[in-house]
PDB file of C-alpha atoms in Angstrom:
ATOM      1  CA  UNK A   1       0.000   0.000   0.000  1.00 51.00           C
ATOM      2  CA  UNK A   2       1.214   3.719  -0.437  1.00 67.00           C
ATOM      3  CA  UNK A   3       2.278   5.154   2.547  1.00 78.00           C
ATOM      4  CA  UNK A   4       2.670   8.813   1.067  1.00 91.00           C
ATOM      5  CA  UNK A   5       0.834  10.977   3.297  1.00 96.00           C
ATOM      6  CA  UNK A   6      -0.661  13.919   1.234  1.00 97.00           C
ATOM      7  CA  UNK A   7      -1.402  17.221   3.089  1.00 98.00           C
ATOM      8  CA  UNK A   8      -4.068  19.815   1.914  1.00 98.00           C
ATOM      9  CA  UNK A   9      -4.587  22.913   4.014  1.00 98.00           C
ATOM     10  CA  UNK A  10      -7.433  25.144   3.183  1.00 98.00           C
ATOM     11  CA  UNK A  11      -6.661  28.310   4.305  1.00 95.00           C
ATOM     12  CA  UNK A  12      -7.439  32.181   3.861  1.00 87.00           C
ATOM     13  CA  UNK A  13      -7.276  35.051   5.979  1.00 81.00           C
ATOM     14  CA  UNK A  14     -10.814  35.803   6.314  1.00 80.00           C
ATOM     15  CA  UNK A  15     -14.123  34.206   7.000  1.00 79.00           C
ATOM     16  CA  UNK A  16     -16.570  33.327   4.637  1.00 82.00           C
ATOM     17  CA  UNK A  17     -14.997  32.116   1.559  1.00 86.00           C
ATOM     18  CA  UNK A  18     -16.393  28.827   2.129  1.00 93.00           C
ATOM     19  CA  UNK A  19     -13.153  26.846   3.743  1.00 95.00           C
ATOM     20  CA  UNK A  20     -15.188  24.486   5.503  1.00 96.00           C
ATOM     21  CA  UNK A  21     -17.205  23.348   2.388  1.00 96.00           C
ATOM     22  CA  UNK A  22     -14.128  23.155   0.204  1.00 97.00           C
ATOM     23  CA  UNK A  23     -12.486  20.922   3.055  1.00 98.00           C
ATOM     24  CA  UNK A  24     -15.592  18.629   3.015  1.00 98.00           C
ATOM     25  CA  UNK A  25     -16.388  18.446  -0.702  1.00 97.00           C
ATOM     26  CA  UNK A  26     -12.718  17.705  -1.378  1.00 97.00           C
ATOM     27  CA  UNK A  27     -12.058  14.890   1.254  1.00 97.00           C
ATOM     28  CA  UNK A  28     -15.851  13.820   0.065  1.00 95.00           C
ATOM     29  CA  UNK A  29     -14.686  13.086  -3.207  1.00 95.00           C
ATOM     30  CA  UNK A  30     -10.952  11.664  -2.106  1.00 95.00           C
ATOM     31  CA  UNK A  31     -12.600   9.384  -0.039  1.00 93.00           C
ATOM     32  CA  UNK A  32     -15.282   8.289  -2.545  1.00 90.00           C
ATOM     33  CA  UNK A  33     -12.368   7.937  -5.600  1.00 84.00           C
ATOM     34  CA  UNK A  34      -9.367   6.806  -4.348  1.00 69.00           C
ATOM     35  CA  UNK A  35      -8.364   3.066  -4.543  1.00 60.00           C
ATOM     36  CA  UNK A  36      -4.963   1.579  -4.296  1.00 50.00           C
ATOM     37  CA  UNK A  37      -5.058  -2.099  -5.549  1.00 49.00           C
ATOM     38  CA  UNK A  38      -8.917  -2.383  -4.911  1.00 58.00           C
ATOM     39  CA  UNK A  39      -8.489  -0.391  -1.050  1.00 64.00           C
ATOM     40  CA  UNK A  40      -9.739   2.573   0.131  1.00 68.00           C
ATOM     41  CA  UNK A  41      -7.824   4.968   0.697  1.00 78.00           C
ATOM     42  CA  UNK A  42      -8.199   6.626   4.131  1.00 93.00           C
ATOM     43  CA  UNK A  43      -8.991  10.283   4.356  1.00 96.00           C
ATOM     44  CA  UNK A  44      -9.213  12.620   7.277  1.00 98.00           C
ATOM     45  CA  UNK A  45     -10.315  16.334   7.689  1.00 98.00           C
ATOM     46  CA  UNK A  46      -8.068  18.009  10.226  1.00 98.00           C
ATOM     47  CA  UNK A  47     -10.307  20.567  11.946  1.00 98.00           C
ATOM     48  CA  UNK A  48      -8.088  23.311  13.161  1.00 97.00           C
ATOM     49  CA  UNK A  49     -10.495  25.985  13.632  1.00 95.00           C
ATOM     50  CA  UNK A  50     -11.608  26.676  17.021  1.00 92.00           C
ATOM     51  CA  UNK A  51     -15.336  26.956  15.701  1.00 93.00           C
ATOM     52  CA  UNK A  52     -15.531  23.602  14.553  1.00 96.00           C
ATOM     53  CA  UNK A  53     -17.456  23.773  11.201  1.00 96.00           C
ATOM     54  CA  UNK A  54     -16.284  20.936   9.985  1.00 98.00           C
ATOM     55  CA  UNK A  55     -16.554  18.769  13.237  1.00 98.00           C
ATOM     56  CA  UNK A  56     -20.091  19.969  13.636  1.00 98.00           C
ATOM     57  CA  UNK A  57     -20.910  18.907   9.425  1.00 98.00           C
ATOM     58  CA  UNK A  58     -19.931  15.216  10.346  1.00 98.00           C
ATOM     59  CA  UNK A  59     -21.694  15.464  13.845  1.00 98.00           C
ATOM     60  CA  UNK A  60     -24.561  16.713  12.015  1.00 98.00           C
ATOM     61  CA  UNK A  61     -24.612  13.928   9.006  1.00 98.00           C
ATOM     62  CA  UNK A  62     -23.602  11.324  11.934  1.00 97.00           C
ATOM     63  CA  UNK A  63     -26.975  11.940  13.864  1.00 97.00           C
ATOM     64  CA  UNK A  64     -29.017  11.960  10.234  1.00 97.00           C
ATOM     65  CA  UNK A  65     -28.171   8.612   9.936  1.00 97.00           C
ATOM     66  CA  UNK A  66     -25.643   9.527   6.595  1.00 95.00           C
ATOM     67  CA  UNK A  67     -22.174   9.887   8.175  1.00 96.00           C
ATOM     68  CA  UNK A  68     -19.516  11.509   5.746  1.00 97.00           C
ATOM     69  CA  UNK A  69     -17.321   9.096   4.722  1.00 94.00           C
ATOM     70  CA  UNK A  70     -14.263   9.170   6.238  1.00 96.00           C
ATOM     71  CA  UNK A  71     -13.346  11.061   9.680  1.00 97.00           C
ATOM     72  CA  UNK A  72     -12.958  14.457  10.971  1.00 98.00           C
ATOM     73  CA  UNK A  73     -10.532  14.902  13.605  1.00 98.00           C
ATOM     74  CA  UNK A  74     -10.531  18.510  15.988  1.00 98.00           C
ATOM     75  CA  UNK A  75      -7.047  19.394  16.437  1.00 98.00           C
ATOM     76  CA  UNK A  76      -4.617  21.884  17.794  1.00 95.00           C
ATOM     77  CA  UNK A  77      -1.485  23.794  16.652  1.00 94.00           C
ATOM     78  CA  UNK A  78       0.588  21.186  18.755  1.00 95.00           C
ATOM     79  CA  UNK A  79      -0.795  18.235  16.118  1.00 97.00           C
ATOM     80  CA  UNK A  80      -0.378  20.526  12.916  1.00 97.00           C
ATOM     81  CA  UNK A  81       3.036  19.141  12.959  1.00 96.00           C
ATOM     82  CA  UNK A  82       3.967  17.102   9.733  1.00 97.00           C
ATOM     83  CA  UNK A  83       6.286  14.294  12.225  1.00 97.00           C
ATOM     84  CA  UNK A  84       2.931  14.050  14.017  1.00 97.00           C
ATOM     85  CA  UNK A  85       0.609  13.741  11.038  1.00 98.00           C
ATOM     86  CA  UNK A  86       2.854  11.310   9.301  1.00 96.00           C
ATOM     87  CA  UNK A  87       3.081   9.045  12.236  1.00 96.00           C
ATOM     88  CA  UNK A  88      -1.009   9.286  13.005  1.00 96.00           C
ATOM     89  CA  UNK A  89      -1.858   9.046   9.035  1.00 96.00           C
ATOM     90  CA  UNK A  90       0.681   7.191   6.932  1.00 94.00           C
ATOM     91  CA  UNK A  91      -0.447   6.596   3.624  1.00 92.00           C
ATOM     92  CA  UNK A  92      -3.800   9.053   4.061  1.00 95.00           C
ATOM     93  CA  UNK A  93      -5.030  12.000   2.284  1.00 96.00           C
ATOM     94  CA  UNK A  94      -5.285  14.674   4.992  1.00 98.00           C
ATOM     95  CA  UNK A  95      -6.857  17.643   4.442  1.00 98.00           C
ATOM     96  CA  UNK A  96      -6.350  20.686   7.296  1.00 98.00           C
ATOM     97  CA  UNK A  97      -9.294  22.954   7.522  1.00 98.00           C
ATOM     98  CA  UNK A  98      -8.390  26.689   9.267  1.00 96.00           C
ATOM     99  CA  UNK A  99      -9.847  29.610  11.241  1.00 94.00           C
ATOM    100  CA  UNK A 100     -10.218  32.707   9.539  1.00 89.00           C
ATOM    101  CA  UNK A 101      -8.144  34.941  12.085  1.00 83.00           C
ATOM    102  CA  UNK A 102      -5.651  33.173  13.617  1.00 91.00           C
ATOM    103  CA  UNK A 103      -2.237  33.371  11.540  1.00 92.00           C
ATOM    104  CA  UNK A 104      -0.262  31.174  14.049  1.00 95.00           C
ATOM    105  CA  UNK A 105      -2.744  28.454  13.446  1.00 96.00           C
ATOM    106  CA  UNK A 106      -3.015  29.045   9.381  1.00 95.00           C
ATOM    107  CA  UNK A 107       0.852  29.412   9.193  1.00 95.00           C
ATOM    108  CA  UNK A 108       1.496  25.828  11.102  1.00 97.00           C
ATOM    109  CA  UNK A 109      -1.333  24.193   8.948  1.00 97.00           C
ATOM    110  CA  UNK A 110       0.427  25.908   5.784  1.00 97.00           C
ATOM    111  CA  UNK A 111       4.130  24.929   7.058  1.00 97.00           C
ATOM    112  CA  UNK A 112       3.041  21.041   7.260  1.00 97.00           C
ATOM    113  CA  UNK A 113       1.168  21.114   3.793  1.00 98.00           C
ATOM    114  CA  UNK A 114       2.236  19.989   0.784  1.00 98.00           C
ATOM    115  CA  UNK A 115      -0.550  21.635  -1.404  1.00 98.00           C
ATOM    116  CA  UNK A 116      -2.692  24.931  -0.037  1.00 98.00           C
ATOM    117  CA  UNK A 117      -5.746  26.100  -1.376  1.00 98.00           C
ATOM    118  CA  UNK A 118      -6.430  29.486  -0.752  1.00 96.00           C
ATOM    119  CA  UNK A 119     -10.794  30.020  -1.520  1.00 96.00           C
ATOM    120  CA  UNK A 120     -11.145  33.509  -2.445  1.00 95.00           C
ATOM    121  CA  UNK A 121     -14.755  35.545  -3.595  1.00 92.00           C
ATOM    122  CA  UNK A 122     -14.792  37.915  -6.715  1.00 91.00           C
ATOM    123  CA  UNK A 123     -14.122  40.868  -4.469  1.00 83.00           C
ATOM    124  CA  UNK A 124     -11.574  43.338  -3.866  1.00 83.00           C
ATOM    125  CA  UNK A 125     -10.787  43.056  -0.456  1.00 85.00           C
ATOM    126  CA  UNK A 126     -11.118  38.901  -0.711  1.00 88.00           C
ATOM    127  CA  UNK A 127      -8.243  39.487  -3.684  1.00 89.00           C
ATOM    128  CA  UNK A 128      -5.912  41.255  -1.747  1.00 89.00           C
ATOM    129  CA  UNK A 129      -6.417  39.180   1.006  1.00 87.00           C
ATOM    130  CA  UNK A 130      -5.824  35.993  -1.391  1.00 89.00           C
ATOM    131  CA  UNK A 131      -3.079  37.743  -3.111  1.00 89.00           C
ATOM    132  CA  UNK A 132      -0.945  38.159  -0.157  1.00 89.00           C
ATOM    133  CA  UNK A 133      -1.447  34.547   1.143  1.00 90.00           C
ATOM    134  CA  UNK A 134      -0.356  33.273  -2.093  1.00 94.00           C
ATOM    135  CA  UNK A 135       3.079  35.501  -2.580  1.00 93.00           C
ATOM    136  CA  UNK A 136       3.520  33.746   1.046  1.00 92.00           C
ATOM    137  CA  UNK A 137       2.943  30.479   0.633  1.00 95.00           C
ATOM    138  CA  UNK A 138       4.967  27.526  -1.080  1.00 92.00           C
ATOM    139  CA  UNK A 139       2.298  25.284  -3.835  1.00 95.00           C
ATOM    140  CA  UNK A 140      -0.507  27.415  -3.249  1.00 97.00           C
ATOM    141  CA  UNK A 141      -3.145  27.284  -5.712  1.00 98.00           C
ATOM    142  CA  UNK A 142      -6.048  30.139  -5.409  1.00 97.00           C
ATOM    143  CA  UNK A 143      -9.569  28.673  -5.727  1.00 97.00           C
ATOM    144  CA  UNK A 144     -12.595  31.398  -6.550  1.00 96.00           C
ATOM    145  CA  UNK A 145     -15.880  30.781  -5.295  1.00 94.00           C
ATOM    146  CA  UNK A 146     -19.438  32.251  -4.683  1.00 91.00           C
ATOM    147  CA  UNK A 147     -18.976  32.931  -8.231  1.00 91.00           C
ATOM    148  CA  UNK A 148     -22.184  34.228 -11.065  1.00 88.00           C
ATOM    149  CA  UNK A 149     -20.748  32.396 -13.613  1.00 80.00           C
ATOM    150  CA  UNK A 150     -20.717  34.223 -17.382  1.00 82.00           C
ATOM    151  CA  UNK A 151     -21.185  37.530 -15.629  1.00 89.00           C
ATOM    152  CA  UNK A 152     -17.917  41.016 -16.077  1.00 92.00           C
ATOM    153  CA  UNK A 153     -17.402  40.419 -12.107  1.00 91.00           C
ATOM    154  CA  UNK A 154     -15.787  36.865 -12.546  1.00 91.00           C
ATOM    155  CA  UNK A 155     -14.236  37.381 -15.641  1.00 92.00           C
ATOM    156  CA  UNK A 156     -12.528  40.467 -14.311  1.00 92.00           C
ATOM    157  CA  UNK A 157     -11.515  38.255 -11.193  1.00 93.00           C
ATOM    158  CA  UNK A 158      -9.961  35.368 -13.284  1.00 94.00           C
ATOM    159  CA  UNK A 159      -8.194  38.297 -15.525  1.00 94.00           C
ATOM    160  CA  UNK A 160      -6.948  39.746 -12.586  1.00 93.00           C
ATOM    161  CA  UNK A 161      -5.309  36.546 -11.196  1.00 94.00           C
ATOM    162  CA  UNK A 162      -3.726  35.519 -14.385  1.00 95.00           C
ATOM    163  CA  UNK A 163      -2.633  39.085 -14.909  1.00 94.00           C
ATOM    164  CA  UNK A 164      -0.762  38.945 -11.594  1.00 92.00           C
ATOM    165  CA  UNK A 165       0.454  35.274 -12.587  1.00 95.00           C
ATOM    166  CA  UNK A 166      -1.121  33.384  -9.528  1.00 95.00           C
ATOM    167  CA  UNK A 167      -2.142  29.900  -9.845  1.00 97.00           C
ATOM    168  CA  UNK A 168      -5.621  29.255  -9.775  1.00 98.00           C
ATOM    169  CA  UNK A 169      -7.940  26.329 -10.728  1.00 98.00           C
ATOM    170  CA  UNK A 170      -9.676  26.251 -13.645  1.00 97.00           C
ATOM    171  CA  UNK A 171     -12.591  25.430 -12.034  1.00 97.00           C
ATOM    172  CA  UNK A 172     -14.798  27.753 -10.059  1.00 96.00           C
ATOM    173  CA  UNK A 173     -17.647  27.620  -7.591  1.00 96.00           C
ATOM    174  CA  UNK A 174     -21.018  29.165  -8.189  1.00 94.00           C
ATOM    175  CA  UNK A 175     -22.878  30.669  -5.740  1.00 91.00           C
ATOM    176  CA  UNK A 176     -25.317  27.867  -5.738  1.00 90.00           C
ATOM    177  CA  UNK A 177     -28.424  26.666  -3.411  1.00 90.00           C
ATOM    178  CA  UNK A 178     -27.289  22.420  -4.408  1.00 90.00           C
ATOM    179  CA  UNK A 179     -23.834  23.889  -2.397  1.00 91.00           C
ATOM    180  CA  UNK A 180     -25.734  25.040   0.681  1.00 89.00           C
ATOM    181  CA  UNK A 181     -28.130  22.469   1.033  1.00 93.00           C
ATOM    182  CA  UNK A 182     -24.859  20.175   0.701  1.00 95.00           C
ATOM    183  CA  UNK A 183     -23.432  21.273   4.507  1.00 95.00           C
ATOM    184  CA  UNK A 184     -24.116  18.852   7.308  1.00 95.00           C
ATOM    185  CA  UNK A 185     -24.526  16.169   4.985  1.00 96.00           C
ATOM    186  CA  UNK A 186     -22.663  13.163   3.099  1.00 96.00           C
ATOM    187  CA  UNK A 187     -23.557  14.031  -0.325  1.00 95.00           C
ATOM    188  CA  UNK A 188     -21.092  15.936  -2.779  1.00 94.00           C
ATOM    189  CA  UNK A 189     -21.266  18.610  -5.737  1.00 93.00           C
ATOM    190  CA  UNK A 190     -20.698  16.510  -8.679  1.00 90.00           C
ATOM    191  CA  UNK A 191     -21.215  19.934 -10.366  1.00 90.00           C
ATOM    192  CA  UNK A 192     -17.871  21.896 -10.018  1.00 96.00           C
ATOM    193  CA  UNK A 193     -16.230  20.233  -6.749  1.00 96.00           C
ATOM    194  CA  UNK A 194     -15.422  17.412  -9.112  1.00 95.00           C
ATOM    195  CA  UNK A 195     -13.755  19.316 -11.394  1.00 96.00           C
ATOM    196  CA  UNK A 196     -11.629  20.898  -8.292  1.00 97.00           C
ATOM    197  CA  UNK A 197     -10.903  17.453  -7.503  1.00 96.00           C
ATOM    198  CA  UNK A 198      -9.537  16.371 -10.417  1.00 96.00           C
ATOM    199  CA  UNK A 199      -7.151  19.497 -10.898  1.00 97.00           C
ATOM    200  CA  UNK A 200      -6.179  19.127  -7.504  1.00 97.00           C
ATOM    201  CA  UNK A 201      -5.236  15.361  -8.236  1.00 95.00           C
ATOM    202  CA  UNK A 202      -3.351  16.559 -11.359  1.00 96.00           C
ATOM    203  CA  UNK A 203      -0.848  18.570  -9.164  1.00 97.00           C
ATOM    204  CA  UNK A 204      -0.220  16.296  -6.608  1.00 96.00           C
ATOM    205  CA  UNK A 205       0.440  13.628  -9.871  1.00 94.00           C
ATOM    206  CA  UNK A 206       2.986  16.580 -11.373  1.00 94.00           C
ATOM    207  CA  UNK A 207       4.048  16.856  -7.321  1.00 93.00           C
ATOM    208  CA  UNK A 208       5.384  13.099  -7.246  1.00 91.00           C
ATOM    209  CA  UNK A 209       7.134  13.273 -11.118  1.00 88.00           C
ATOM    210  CA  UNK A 210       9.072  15.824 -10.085  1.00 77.00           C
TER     211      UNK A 210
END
C-alpha cells in the first residue's frame, strides 16, 4: 500500500470564503475515488479551527443517519506538525481545515502542507487578502468561489489573477443553493467540486514526477 501521506490545508485570511465546504467536498470526493489495488484509501479532515465547522458537518450527518465518509478529527497547533501527522496518518489523504483569524494556526497548517488552497470571492478586499497569502505560501493554488458564472465580475476576477500570474484552478464555484443544502450532509457537488478534484489530483500527480 502507499504510505505517502498527502497534506491539503485550506486556508485564507478571512471568514466566509467557504473553507469548511471546500475541506468537506474535497475529502468527500478523495474518499469516494481513491483506490490503491482495490483499497480505500483513508482520508481525514483536520479541523483546526476553534469553531468547529467541519466537526459539527460530520456530527450533524452522523446523527441523520448519513455519516460523511471518512473522519474528521478537531485538532490543535501542537498536532499541525507534519512528524505528528505522518506518524497518526501514513499513507492518508489529509486535508487541514483553518480559522479565519488566527495566523499562528493558518501558518502551522500551511508549514506542514504539501498543497494549499487558498478560496477567495470575486471581491476586492477577498483578492488582496488571497493575493498576499499566495506571494507567502509555497504550492498554493487560489480557488474562486461564490462565483455568477458568465457575468464582467468573474471574468474580471480570473483576468486579474492571471494578470498577476497566480495559480488558480480552472474550475470555479457558483454561488449555488445544491452547495448550501450540501453542509451537514454526506452528499457531494458533482457539479464543479469534481472538477476541483480532479485538478487538484493533477498537481499532486505533477508533485510526485518531479
Amino acid at each position: 500500500m502507499d504510505q505517502r501521506t498527502r497534506v491539503v490545508t485550506v486556508a485564507c485570511a478571512k471568514g466566509g470564503v467557504m473553507k469548511t465546504t471546500t475541506s468537506m467536498q474535497l475529502a468527500g470526493h478523495l474518499a469516494r475515488r481513491m483506490r490503491h489495488d482495490d483499497e480505500p484509501v483513508n482520508v481525514v479532515v483536520l479541523d483546526s479551527d476553534n469553531t468547529g465547522g467541519a466537526t459539527r458537518w460530520a456530527m450533524v450527518a452522523q446523527e441523520a443517519g448519513t455519516p460523511v465518509p471518512f473522519d474528521v478529527v478537531p485538532v490543535n497547533q501542537v498536532m499541525l506538525n507534519r512528524d505528528w501527522i505522518e506518524r497518526h496518518y501514513a499513507g492518508w489523504w489529509v486535508i487541514v481545515d483553518t480559522p479565519p483569524s488566527d495566523t499562528a494556526v493558518i501558518q502551522k497548517a500551511i508549514d506542514c502542507a504539501d498543497v494549499t488552497i487558498i478560496p477567495t470571492q470575486p471581491s476586492g478586499m477577498d483578492l488582496m487578502l488571497a493575493g498576499e497569502t499566495y506571494a507567502a505560501t509555497p504550492n498554493s493554488i487560489v480557488l474562486v468561489g461564490r462565483v455568477k458564472p458568465r457575468t464582467k465580475l468573474t471574468r474580471e476576477t480570473l483576468q486579474e489573477l492571471d494578470d498577476n500570474e497566480i495559480t488558480r484552478f480552472d474550475t470555479v464555484v457558483s454561488e449555488r443553493e445544491e452547495i448550501k443544502r450540501i453542509v451537514g450532509t454526506d452528499k457531494v457537488d458533482m457539479k464543479e467540486y469534481s472538477g476541483v478534484t480532479d485538478e487538484l489530483l493533477d498537481v499532486f500527480t505533477q508533485l510526485e514526477e518531479e
